[in-house]
Amino acid sequence: MRRTKEEAEKTRVAILASAERLFLEKGVAHTSLDQIARDAGVTRGAIYWHFQNKAHLFNDMLNQVRLPPEQLIERLCICNQREPLQELYDLFVEALASLGHNEQRLRIFTILLHRCEFTDELREAEERHNAFIELIIELSEKLLASVSDRLQPGVTPRLAALALHGMAVGLFTDWTRNPSLYDPDRDPPLLLDTLFNGLIRDWRSSPLPDCLA
Amino acid sequence: MRRTKEEAEKTRVAILASAERLFLEKGVAHTSLDQIARDAGVTRGAIYWHFQNKAHLFNDMLNQVRLPPEQLIERLCICNQREPLQELYDLFVEALASLGHNEQRLRIFTILLHRCEFTDELREAEERHNAFIELIIELSEKLLASVSDRLQPGVTPRLAALALHGMAVGLFTDWTRNPSLYDPDRDPPLLLDTLFNGLIRDWRSSPLPDCLA
DNA sequence: GCTGTTACATACAGTCTCGATTGTAAATAT
DNA sequence: ATATTTACAATCGAGACTGTATGTAACAGC
């Protein structure tokens, strides 16, 4: 019965894929480990071998798509080489657009936003998630503070950071709720432009330079 | 053992209150009807008497705070008497600010956004929720189309409606995730102003007229 | 070629949960 | 005053789920 290491890795991947499917379809709490195991063609023993429990399985699934904090810090903090505001803008546009281009990201974020409840079972995952969010807000705030002279009158860096993250989360939520509402290529830059126009003075004189004809 | 009608209503309210508490604390799926019954000082029999099942209990809980669609239509559609854009702005500002002033709204929206998973058990509630959201977007789009000459160049009514709702949902999500991030009196108008500045040309020459000194 | 370990499968115990049924005492109708 | 309904309580049965413990066959090292 014992498999070689690469075969074991294949069952691990299969378990993750089945969990993703079933979590999306039935929700995290309403999916049992036995259902996941059956779907993956194994038994619960295999799951308990590869993952400590359901919460860890959930976490490992999330880590497939959540970019590591170091990468985020690198982009938003060490952005001396480029225009900081453009870097911030690009980051959020890319994050949004990725929902339209990477189906696994779409599925996993749908699970995260609509198919799971953060309770003591997933407390650890929730805390990591919250820490990640507050990191984004904090880094955005610092970046915006460094160019505070370009903010619209009455807009503080903190307020701008909250607005920016709020809008991103909301668009993620709405997008995953109903993907057909959005055009993954056209809408992200347009939506972010409108907000940046409200945050940054003279963000863009023309609505779009000439990115798309 | 039989109670009078008003006593029965009191147990119904007690059940709803206990459900609210426990749903918030442990998530909808992870809360059993027996736990709710114990918390309310009754047995499951009382719950099954007043509510058909957990999904209906959940729905009745939501209906305590979700404003009826007619009211929404009345405010956004029959807004001839006032400035339509101001009406739209006020609606979203009020909705946001209510989170800071009505603790029950805060709790129930926290449950809705962070403590429940929309799966076949709650499919009916999900569909109502989606219909409500799409109504908001649709009404906003129509309202914005009626004043399309005031939109910033390159901003379509549909895009503006998506941006507006997206931001609202995101702020609701972030706010319920961590209420300490926001000042319920100061932040909602400021946040909405930044977005409206990006959507509407000459929304406000001064950041705030003189609402607060 | 033997051994220890790996990668699972199987079995077991225990709890939890739901839904249905039945019981019942008091309120209400007549 | 009696009958009926209400507003629950209590019980029952059946299944699902988790975690753990044990079994086991094949691989990897020596």
GROMACS .gro file of C-alpha atoms (C1' of nucleotides) in nm:
model
  486
    1MET     CA    1   0.000   0.000   0.000
    2ARG     CA    2   0.281   0.240   0.070
    3ARG     CA    3   0.352   0.484  -0.210
    4THR     CA    4   0.668   0.655  -0.317
    5LYS     CA    5   0.727   1.013  -0.210
    6GLU     CA    6   0.606   1.166  -0.529
    7GLU     CA    7   0.293   0.957  -0.514
    8ALA     CA    8   0.237   1.077  -0.160
    9GLU     CA    9   0.271   1.433  -0.281
   10LYS     CA   10   0.012   1.361  -0.546
   11THR     CA   11  -0.239   1.243  -0.289
   12ARG     CA   12  -0.165   1.554  -0.082
   13VAL     CA   13  -0.241   1.769  -0.382
   14ALA     CA   14  -0.550   1.565  -0.455
   15ILE     CA   15  -0.675   1.614  -0.101
   16LEU     CA   16  -0.621   1.989  -0.130
   17ALA     CA   17  -0.803   1.996  -0.463
   18SER     CA   18  -1.097   1.800  -0.328
   19ALA     CA   19  -1.116   2.021  -0.022
   20GLU     CA   20  -1.120   2.324  -0.246
   21ARG     CA   21  -1.401   2.183  -0.455
   22LEU     CA   22  -1.614   2.076  -0.163
   23PHE     CA   23  -1.549   2.382   0.050
   24LEU     CA   24  -1.661   2.595  -0.242
   25GLU     CA   25  -1.969   2.386  -0.302
   26LYS     CA   26  -2.085   2.316   0.051
   27GLY     CA   27  -1.894   2.548   0.280
   28VAL     CA   28  -1.608   2.467   0.513
   29ALA     CA   29  -1.810   2.376   0.820
   30HIS     CA   30  -2.055   2.167   0.623
   31THR     CA   31  -1.784   1.959   0.460
   32SER     CA   32  -1.659   1.661   0.656
   33LEU     CA   33  -1.315   1.515   0.628
   34ASP     CA   34  -1.472   1.191   0.518
   35GLN     CA   35  -1.638   1.361   0.223
   36ILE     CA   36  -1.308   1.516   0.123
   37ALA     CA   37  -1.134   1.183   0.153
   38ARG     CA   38  -1.393   1.004  -0.060
   39ASP     CA   39  -1.377   1.275  -0.323
   40ALA     CA   40  -1.000   1.244  -0.335
   41GLY     CA   41  -1.020   0.865  -0.355
   42VAL     CA   42  -0.856   0.805  -0.019
   43THR     CA   43  -0.971   0.763   0.341
   44ARG     CA   44  -0.962   0.996   0.635
   45GLY     CA   45  -0.641   0.829   0.743
   46ALA     CA   46  -0.462   0.989   0.451
   47ILE     CA   47  -0.590   1.332   0.546
   48TYR     CA   48  -0.483   1.293   0.906
   49TRP     CA   49  -0.147   1.181   0.781
   50HIS     CA   50  -0.088   1.488   0.564
   51PHE     CA   51  -0.269   1.747   0.774
   52GLN     CA   52  -0.313   1.784   1.146
   53ASN     CA   53  -0.686   1.857   1.119
   54LYS     CA   54  -0.939   2.049   0.915
   55ALA     CA   55  -0.813   2.389   1.027
   56HIS     CA   56  -0.461   2.315   0.910
   57LEU     CA   57  -0.594   2.180   0.583
   58PHE     CA   58  -0.784   2.504   0.541
   59ASN     CA   59  -0.475   2.707   0.617
   60ASP     CA   60  -0.259   2.517   0.371
   61MET     CA   61  -0.524   2.573   0.108
   62LEU     CA   62  -0.517   2.948   0.170
   63ASN     CA   63  -0.140   2.963   0.156
   64GLN     CA   64  -0.157   2.848  -0.204
   65VAL     CA   65  -0.284   3.188  -0.310
   66ARG     CA   66  -0.206   3.436  -0.033
   67LEU     CA   67   0.112   3.616  -0.127
   68PRO     CA   68   0.371   3.607   0.151
   69PRO     CA   69   0.398   3.922   0.364
   70GLU     CA   70   0.761   3.971   0.270
   71GLN     CA   71   0.661   4.016  -0.091
   72LEU     CA   72   0.402   4.271   0.009
   73ILE     CA   73   0.650   4.463   0.219
   74GLU     CA   74   0.899   4.456  -0.060
   75ARG     CA   75   0.654   4.605  -0.306
   76LEU     CA   76   0.500   4.871  -0.084
   77CYS     CA   77   0.789   4.964   0.141
   78ILE     CA   78   1.098   4.944  -0.072
   79CYS     CA   79   0.931   5.123  -0.356
   80ASN     CA   80   1.202   5.387  -0.388
   81GLN     CA   81   1.285   5.284  -0.735
   82ARG     CA   82   0.946   5.375  -0.878
   83GLU     CA   83   0.665   5.615  -0.824
   84PRO     CA   84   0.515   5.498  -0.491
   85LEU     CA   85   0.157   5.585  -0.581
   86GLN     CA   86   0.184   5.398  -0.906
   87GLU     CA   87   0.319   5.098  -0.719
   88LEU     CA   88   0.026   5.108  -0.479
   89TYR     CA   89  -0.217   5.142  -0.765
   90ASP     CA   90  -0.063   4.860  -0.960
   91LEU     CA   91  -0.068   4.628  -0.662
   92PHE     CA   92  -0.440   4.664  -0.610
   93VAL     CA   93  -0.518   4.648  -0.981
   94GLU     CA   94  -0.317   4.329  -1.017
   95ALA     CA   95  -0.480   4.174  -0.711
   96LEU     CA   96  -0.823   4.245  -0.853
   97ALA     CA   97  -0.742   4.139  -1.206
   98SER     CA   98  -0.595   3.812  -1.083
   99LEU     CA   99  -0.944   3.704  -0.985
  100GLY     CA  100  -1.037   3.702  -1.350
  101HIS     CA  101  -0.727   3.525  -1.472
  102ASN     CA  102  -0.655   3.267  -1.205
  103GLU     CA  103  -0.946   3.037  -1.142
  104GLN     CA  104  -0.793   2.885  -0.834
  105ARG     CA  105  -0.756   3.228  -0.677
  106LEU     CA  106  -1.118   3.299  -0.759
  107ARG     CA  107  -1.230   2.975  -0.598
  108ILE     CA  108  -1.022   3.012  -0.285
  109PHE     CA  109  -1.117   3.373  -0.232
  110THR     CA  110  -1.480   3.279  -0.279
  111ILE     CA  111  -1.436   3.026  -0.003
  112LEU     CA  112  -1.261   3.279   0.216
  113LEU     CA  113  -1.525   3.547   0.167
  114HIS     CA  114  -1.846   3.349   0.134
  115ARG     CA  115  -1.804   2.989   0.237
  116CYS     CA  116  -1.638   2.989   0.573
  117GLU     CA  117  -1.709   3.121   0.916
  118PHE     CA  118  -1.427   3.239   1.134
  119THR     CA  119  -1.482   3.071   1.465
  120ASP     CA  120  -1.262   2.912   1.726
  121GLU     CA  121  -1.198   2.618   1.498
  122LEU     CA  122  -1.036   2.850   1.245
  123ARG     CA  123  -0.923   3.109   1.500
  124GLU     CA  124  -0.562   3.070   1.400
  125ALA     CA  125  -0.641   3.121   1.036
  126GLU     CA  126  -0.851   3.422   1.123
  127GLU     CA  127  -0.573   3.586   1.319
  128ARG     CA  128  -0.327   3.538   1.037
  129HIS     CA  129  -0.579   3.682   0.799
  130ASN     CA  130  -0.641   3.984   1.021
  131ALA     CA  131  -0.271   4.043   1.066
  132PHE     CA  132  -0.228   4.035   0.690
  133ILE     CA  133  -0.504   4.289   0.642
  134GLU     CA  134  -0.371   4.525   0.903
  135LEU     CA  135  -0.030   4.498   0.743
  136ILE     CA  136  -0.174   4.608   0.412
  137ILE     CA  137  -0.349   4.903   0.572
  138GLU     CA  138  -0.042   5.002   0.767
  139LEU     CA  139   0.191   4.983   0.470
  140SER     CA  140  -0.054   5.175   0.254
  141GLU     CA  141  -0.085   5.441   0.517
  142LYS     CA  142   0.291   5.484   0.543
  143LEU     CA  143   0.330   5.498   0.170
  144LEU     CA  144   0.054   5.756   0.142
  145ALA     CA  145   0.206   5.958   0.425
  146SER     CA  146   0.530   5.976   0.231
  147VAL     CA  147   0.348   6.156  -0.049
  148SER     CA  148   0.097   6.338   0.169
  149ASP     CA  149   0.142   6.657  -0.030
  150ARG     CA  150  -0.030   6.490  -0.320
  151LEU     CA  151  -0.340   6.394  -0.121
  152GLN     CA  152  -0.662   6.579  -0.183
  153PRO     CA  153  -0.739   6.845   0.079
  154GLY     CA  154  -0.898   6.696   0.389
  155VAL     CA  155  -0.775   6.344   0.312
  156THR     CA  156  -0.539   6.197   0.569
  157PRO     CA  157  -0.308   5.906   0.493
  158ARG     CA  158  -0.499   5.688   0.737
  159LEU     CA  159  -0.834   5.771   0.583
  160ALA     CA  160  -0.700   5.708   0.236
  161ALA     CA  161  -0.558   5.373   0.343
  162LEU     CA  162  -0.889   5.270   0.496
  163ALA     CA  163  -1.075   5.378   0.185
  164LEU     CA  164  -0.836   5.193  -0.040
  165HIS     CA  165  -0.846   4.868   0.149
  166GLY     CA  166  -1.218   4.893   0.203
  167MET     CA  167  -1.280   4.931  -0.166
  168ALA     CA  168  -1.049   4.643  -0.249
  169VAL     CA  169  -1.220   4.411  -0.002
  170GLY     CA  170  -1.562   4.514  -0.125
  171LEU     CA  171  -1.472   4.457  -0.486
  172PHE     CA  172  -1.325   4.119  -0.399
  173THR     CA  173  -1.645   4.035  -0.214
  174ASP     CA  174  -1.877   4.149  -0.489
  175TRP     CA  175  -1.667   3.994  -0.759
  176THR     CA  176  -1.656   3.652  -0.597
  177ARG     CA  177  -2.026   3.674  -0.521
  178ASN     CA  178  -2.108   3.730  -0.885
  179PRO     CA  179  -1.813   3.716  -1.126
  180SER     CA  180  -2.028   3.807  -1.423
  181LEU     CA  181  -2.057   4.163  -1.295
  182TYR     CA  182  -1.700   4.243  -1.388
  183ASP     CA  183  -1.465   4.252  -1.682
  184PRO     CA  184  -1.132   4.137  -1.541
  185ASP     CA  185  -0.927   4.337  -1.793
  186ARG     CA  186  -1.117   4.659  -1.817
  187ASP     CA  187  -1.277   4.718  -1.477
  188PRO     CA  188  -0.997   4.695  -1.219
  189PRO     CA  189  -0.796   4.993  -1.348
  190LEU     CA  190  -1.110   5.196  -1.405
  191LEU     CA  191  -1.245   5.128  -1.057
  192LEU     CA  192  -0.917   5.205  -0.889
  193ASP     CA  193  -0.878   5.518  -1.098
  194THR     CA  194  -1.203   5.659  -0.969
  195LEU     CA  195  -1.096   5.611  -0.610
  196PHE     CA  196  -0.747   5.745  -0.672
  197ASN     CA  197  -0.901   6.049  -0.833
  198GLY     CA  198  -1.082   6.112  -0.508
  199LEU     CA  199  -0.772   6.053  -0.300
  200ILE     CA  200  -0.490   6.206  -0.503
  201ARG     CA  201  -0.494   6.553  -0.653
  202ASP     CA  202  -0.423   6.551  -1.025
  203TRP     CA  203  -0.405   6.171  -1.023
  204ARG     CA  204  -0.471   6.159  -1.393
  205SER     CA  205  -0.579   6.448  -1.606
  206SER     CA  206  -0.710   6.213  -1.870
  207PRO     CA  207  -0.904   5.914  -1.737
  208LEU     CA  208  -0.659   5.666  -1.886
  209PRO     CA  209  -0.330   5.754  -2.060
  210ASP     CA  210  -0.345   5.505  -2.343
  211CYS     CA  211  -0.329   5.163  -2.182
  212LEU     CA  212  -0.616   5.045  -2.397
  213ALA     CA  213  -0.731   5.205  -2.715
  214MET     CA  214  -4.713   2.518   3.145
  215ARG     CA  215  -4.885   2.699   2.869
  216ARG     CA  216  -4.791   3.068   2.858
  217THR     CA  217  -4.991   3.369   2.757
  218LYS     CA  218  -4.933   3.520   2.416
  219GLU     CA  219  -4.707   3.793   2.538
  220GLU     CA  220  -4.500   3.545   2.733
  221ALA     CA  221  -4.466   3.338   2.419
  222GLU     CA  222  -4.346   3.643   2.234
  223LYS     CA  223  -4.090   3.700   2.506
  224THR     CA  224  -3.949   3.351   2.461
  225ARG     CA  225  -3.940   3.408   2.085
  226VAL     CA  226  -3.738   3.723   2.140
  227ALA     CA  227  -3.517   3.544   2.389
  228ILE     CA  228  -3.446   3.270   2.137
  229LEU     CA  229  -3.354   3.529   1.873
  230ALA     CA  230  -3.127   3.707   2.120
  231SER     CA  231  -2.953   3.386   2.220
  232ALA     CA  232  -2.909   3.285   1.859
  233GLU     CA  233  -2.756   3.625   1.788
  234ARG     CA  234  -2.513   3.590   2.076
  235LEU     CA  235  -2.408   3.238   1.993
  236PHE     CA  236  -2.393   3.286   1.618
  237LEU     CA  237  -2.162   3.580   1.677
  238GLU     CA  238  -1.947   3.389   1.918
  239LYS     CA  239  -1.926   3.049   1.752
  240GLY     CA  240  -2.054   3.089   1.398
  241VAL     CA  241  -2.385   2.981   1.254
  242ALA     CA  242  -2.288   2.632   1.149
  243HIS     CA  243  -2.106   2.561   1.472
  244THR     CA  244  -2.402   2.656   1.688
  245SER     CA  245  -2.660   2.386   1.753
  246LEU     CA  246  -3.023   2.448   1.825
  247ASP     CA  247  -2.977   2.282   2.159
  248GLN     CA  248  -2.712   2.532   2.259
  249ILE     CA  249  -2.939   2.817   2.160
  250ALA     CA  250  -3.224   2.665   2.356
  251ARG     CA  251  -3.014   2.620   2.670
  252ASP     CA  252  -2.885   2.975   2.644
  253ALA     CA  253  -3.239   3.104   2.616
  254GLY     CA  254  -3.353   2.893   2.908
  255VAL     CA  255  -3.585   2.673   2.702
  256THR     CA  256  -3.559   2.345   2.515
  257ARG     CA  257  -3.534   2.271   2.148
  258GLY     CA  258  -3.907   2.214   2.146
  259ALA     CA  259  -3.962   2.585   2.194
  260ILE     CA  260  -3.737   2.668   1.899
  261TYR     CA  261  -3.912   2.423   1.671
  262TRP     CA  262  -4.240   2.571   1.781
  263HIS     CA  263  -4.146   2.929   1.692
  264PHE     CA  264  -3.921   2.862   1.393
  265GLN     CA  265  -3.932   2.600   1.124
  266ASN     CA  266  -3.559   2.525   1.146
  267LYS     CA  267  -3.223   2.690   1.182
  268ALA     CA  268  -3.235   2.855   0.841
  269HIS     CA  269  -3.563   3.026   0.917
  270LEU     CA  270  -3.433   3.133   1.254
  271PHE     CA  271  -3.134   3.285   1.077
  272ASN     CA  272  -3.357   3.460   0.829
  273ASP     CA  273  -3.581   3.606   1.097
  274MET     CA  274  -3.274   3.732   1.274
  275LEU     CA  275  -3.155   3.908   0.959
  276ASN     CA  276  -3.491   4.065   0.899
  277GLN     CA  277  -3.455   4.253   1.224
  278VAL     CA  278  -3.197   4.482   1.068
  279ARG     CA  279  -3.223   4.455   0.691
  280LEU     CA  280  -3.430   4.745   0.572
  281PRO     CA  281  -3.719   4.635   0.348
  282PRO     CA  282  -3.662   4.676  -0.028
  283GLU     CA  283  -3.961   4.907  -0.060
  284GLN     CA  284  -3.793   5.156   0.164
  285LEU     CA  285  -3.478   5.140  -0.044
  286ILE     CA  286  -3.672   5.191  -0.364
  287GLU     CA  287  -3.856   5.479  -0.212
  288ARG     CA  288  -3.538   5.655  -0.115
  289LEU     CA  289  -3.336   5.596  -0.429
  290CYS     CA  290  -3.603   5.592  -0.696
  291ILE     CA  291  -3.858   5.847  -0.589
  292CYS     CA  292  -3.593   6.096  -0.503
  293ASN     CA  293  -3.735   6.373  -0.717
  294GLN     CA  294  -3.795   6.595  -0.423
  295ARG     CA  295  -3.429   6.628  -0.336
  296GLU     CA  296  -3.093   6.629  -0.497
  297PRO     CA  297  -3.054   6.264  -0.611
  298LEU     CA  298  -2.680   6.249  -0.554
  299GLN     CA  299  -2.717   6.383  -0.204
  300GLU     CA  300  -2.982   6.121  -0.137
  301LEU     CA  301  -2.749   5.845  -0.256
  302TYR     CA  302  -2.466   5.984  -0.048
  303ASP     CA  303  -2.680   6.015   0.262
  304LEU     CA  304  -2.808   5.661   0.230
  305PHE     CA  305  -2.463   5.509   0.229
  306VAL     CA  306  -2.337   5.739   0.503
  307GLU     CA  307  -2.630   5.649   0.723
  308ALA     CA  308  -2.589   5.280   0.656
  309LEU     CA  309  -2.226   5.297   0.759
  310ALA     CA  310  -2.280   5.518   1.059
  311SER     CA  311  -2.555   5.292   1.187
  312LEU     CA  312  -2.292   5.029   1.257
  313GLY     CA  313  -2.146   5.257   1.518
  314HIS     CA  314  -2.473   5.356   1.678
  315ASN     CA  315  -2.678   5.038   1.673
  316GLU     CA  316  -2.505   4.752   1.844
  317GLN     CA  317  -2.751   4.495   1.722
  318ARG     CA  318  -2.686   4.597   1.363
  319LEU     CA  319  -2.316   4.566   1.427
  320ARG     CA  320  -2.358   4.217   1.570
  321ILE     CA  321  -2.588   4.090   1.301
  322PHE     CA  322  -2.378   4.229   1.018
  323THR     CA  323  -2.073   4.076   1.177
  324ILE     CA  324  -2.251   3.743   1.169
  325LEU     CA  325  -2.356   3.799   0.810
  326LEU     CA  326  -2.009   3.895   0.692
  327HIS     CA  327  -1.781   3.684   0.909
  328ARG     CA  328  -1.968   3.415   1.096
  329CYS     CA  329  -2.178   3.233   0.841
  330GLU     CA  330  -2.123   3.038   0.526
  331PHE     CA  331  -2.373   3.057   0.247
  332THR     CA  332  -2.442   2.699   0.153
  333ASP     CA  333  -2.747   2.499   0.058
  334GLU     CA  334  -2.874   2.513   0.414
  335LEU     CA  335  -2.894   2.891   0.389
  336ARG     CA  336  -2.947   2.902   0.015
  337GLU     CA  337  -3.273   3.083   0.051
  338ALA     CA  338  -3.121   3.348   0.272
  339GLU     CA  339  -2.832   3.381   0.030
  340GLU     CA  340  -3.059   3.438  -0.265
  341ARG     CA  341  -3.254   3.705  -0.084
  342HIS     CA  342  -2.929   3.867   0.011
  343ASN     CA  343  -2.799   3.860  -0.345
  344ALA     CA  344  -3.125   3.997  -0.479
  345PHE     CA  345  -3.104   4.280  -0.229
  346ILE     CA  346  -2.749   4.363  -0.333
  347GLU     CA  347  -2.828   4.361  -0.702
  348LEU     CA  348  -3.124   4.586  -0.631
  349ILE     CA  349  -2.896   4.837  -0.462
  350ILE     CA  350  -2.655   4.831  -0.755
  351GLU     CA  351  -2.934   4.860  -1.008
  352LEU     CA  352  -3.104   5.150  -0.832
  353SER     CA  353  -2.774   5.328  -0.785
  354GLU     CA  354  -2.692   5.284  -1.151
  355LYS     CA  355  -3.025   5.428  -1.259
  356LEU     CA  356  -2.993   5.719  -1.024
  357LEU     CA  357  -2.641   5.790  -1.147
  358ALA     CA  358  -2.754   5.763  -1.508
  359SER     CA  359  -3.012   6.032  -1.443
  360VAL     CA  360  -2.731   6.272  -1.355
  361SER     CA  361  -2.472   6.131  -1.590
  362ASP     CA  362  -2.363   6.479  -1.694
  363ARG     CA  363  -2.219   6.526  -1.349
  364LEU     CA  364  -2.003   6.213  -1.363
  365GLN     CA  365  -1.630   6.249  -1.402
  366PRO     CA  366  -1.506   6.189  -1.757
  367GLY     CA  367  -1.464   5.820  -1.831
  368VAL     CA  368  -1.694   5.712  -1.547
  369THR     CA  369  -2.006   5.528  -1.655
  370PRO     CA  370  -2.311   5.495  -1.431
  371ARG     CA  371  -2.257   5.122  -1.407
  372LEU     CA  372  -1.894   5.158  -1.307
  373ALA     CA  373  -1.983   5.420  -1.050
  374ALA     CA  374  -2.253   5.197  -0.905
  375LEU     CA  375  -2.013   4.906  -0.879
  376ALA     CA  376  -1.751   5.125  -0.716
  377LEU     CA  377  -2.000   5.264  -0.471
  378HIS     CA  378  -2.141   4.935  -0.362
  379GLY     CA  379  -1.801   4.775  -0.356
  380MET     CA  380  -1.669   5.039  -0.124
  381ALA     CA  381  -1.972   5.014   0.101
  382VAL     CA  382  -1.942   4.638   0.131
  383GLY     CA  383  -1.572   4.662   0.195
  384LEU     CA  384  -1.614   4.921   0.466
  385PHE     CA  385  -1.887   4.712   0.626
  386THR     CA  386  -1.655   4.414   0.613
  387ASP     CA  387  -1.355   4.595   0.756
  388TRP     CA  388  -1.560   4.772   1.015
  389THR     CA  389  -1.721   4.459   1.149
  390ARG     CA  390  -1.387   4.282   1.143
  391ASN     CA  391  -1.232   4.548   1.363
  392PRO     CA  392  -1.467   4.820   1.486
  393SER     CA  393  -1.186   5.010   1.656
  394LEU     CA  394  -1.050   5.115   1.318
  395TYR     CA  395  -1.333   5.361   1.263
  396ASP     CA  396  -1.495   5.663   1.417
  397PRO     CA  397  -1.867   5.617   1.349
  398ASP     CA  398  -1.940   5.990   1.340
  399ARG     CA  399  -1.642   6.129   1.157
  400ASP     CA  400  -1.533   5.860   0.912
  401PRO     CA  401  -1.841   5.762   0.709
  402PRO     CA  402  -1.895   6.105   0.548
  403LEU     CA  403  -1.523   6.150   0.491
  404LEU     CA  404  -1.482   5.810   0.328
  405LEU     CA  405  -1.783   5.854   0.106
  406ASP     CA  406  -1.668   6.203   0.014
  407THR     CA  407  -1.340   6.074  -0.120
  408LEU     CA  408  -1.516   5.828  -0.344
  409PHE     CA  409  -1.777   6.079  -0.457
  410ASN     CA  410  -1.497   6.318  -0.542
  411GLY     CA  411  -1.362   6.055  -0.777
  412LEU     CA  412  -1.702   5.982  -0.925
  413ILE     CA  413  -1.870   6.322  -0.945
  414ARG     CA  414  -1.716   6.634  -1.094
  415ASP     CA  415  -1.720   6.928  -0.854
  416TRP     CA  416  -1.876   6.708  -0.584
  417ARG     CA  417  -1.755   6.943  -0.316
  418SER     CA  418  -1.516   7.228  -0.362
  419SER     CA  419  -1.437   7.231   0.008
  420PRO     CA  420  -1.386   6.887   0.167
  421LEU     CA  421  -1.675   6.941   0.407
  422PRO     CA  422  -1.912   7.242   0.410
  423ASP     CA  423  -1.936   7.292   0.781
  424CYS     CA  424  -2.096   6.978   0.921
  425LEU     CA  425  -1.834   6.959   1.194
  426ALA     CA  426  -1.618   7.242   1.309
  427DG     C1'  427   1.749  -0.985   0.300
  428DC     C1'  428   1.634  -0.777   0.692
  429DT     C1'  429   1.450  -0.373   0.925
  430DG     C1'  430   1.250   0.046   1.025
  431DT     C1'  431   0.971   0.375   0.855
  432DT     C1'  432   0.633   0.560   0.552
  433DA     C1'  433   0.181   0.622   0.374
  434DC     C1'  434  -0.188   0.520   0.427
  435DA     C1'  435  -0.657   0.187   0.547
  436DT     C1'  436  -0.950   0.009   0.894
  437DA     C1'  437  -1.172  -0.018   1.322
  438DC     C1'  438  -1.346   0.184   1.743
  439DA     C1'  439  -1.533   0.486   2.089
  440DG     C1'  440  -1.761   0.875   2.194
  441DT     C1'  441  -2.008   1.288   2.124
  442DC     C1'  442  -2.324   1.575   1.881
  443DT     C1'  443  -2.706   1.677   1.619
  444DC     C1'  444  -3.136   1.662   1.399
  445DG     C1'  445  -3.611   1.557   1.334
  446DA     C1'  446  -4.013   1.333   1.493
  447DT     C1'  447  -4.307   1.181   1.834
  448DT     C1'  448  -4.537   1.205   2.246
  449DG     C1'  449  -4.675   1.415   2.674
  450DT     C1'  450  -4.889   1.795   2.934
  451DA     C1'  451  -5.052   2.182   3.183
  452DA     C1'  452  -5.236   2.602   3.129
  453DA     C1'  453  -5.478   2.950   2.852
  454DT     C1'  454  -5.859   3.036   2.571
  455DA     C1'  455  -6.289   2.963   2.343
  456DT     C1'  456  -6.762   2.832   2.398
  457DA     C1'  457  -6.770   2.403   3.294
  458DT     C1'  458  -6.599   2.173   2.940
  459DA     C1'  459  -6.333   2.127   2.520
  460DT     C1'  460  -5.985   2.258   2.250
  461DT     C1'  461  -5.581   2.454   2.135
  462DT     C1'  462  -5.138   2.652   2.263
  463DA     C1'  463  -4.670   2.653   2.404
  464DC     C1'  464  -4.374   2.424   2.508
  465DA     C1'  465  -4.083   1.975   2.763
  466DA     C1'  466  -3.912   1.521   2.734
  467DT     C1'  467  -3.793   1.122   2.499
  468DC     C1'  468  -3.641   0.835   2.116
  469DG     C1'  469  -3.397   0.679   1.718
  470DA     C1'  470  -3.068   0.715   1.382
  471DG     C1'  471  -2.694   0.890   1.163
  472DA     C1'  472  -2.283   1.181   1.111
  473DC     C1'  473  -1.847   1.341   1.254
  474DT     C1'  474  -1.417   1.356   1.500
  475DG     C1'  475  -1.001   1.183   1.695
  476DT     C1'  476  -0.731   0.805   1.798
  477DA     C1'  477  -0.553   0.364   1.788
  478DT     C1'  478  -0.412  -0.008   1.542
  479DG     C1'  479  -0.313  -0.281   1.126
  480DT     C1'  480  -0.036  -0.335   0.705
  481DA     C1'  481   0.204  -0.344   0.287
  482DA     C1'  482   0.552  -0.146   0.035
  483DC     C1'  483   0.965   0.137   0.001
  484DA     C1'  484   1.433   0.284   0.155
  485DG     C1'  485   1.847   0.214   0.386
  486DC     C1'  486   2.209  -0.089   0.523
   0.00000   0.00000   0.00000
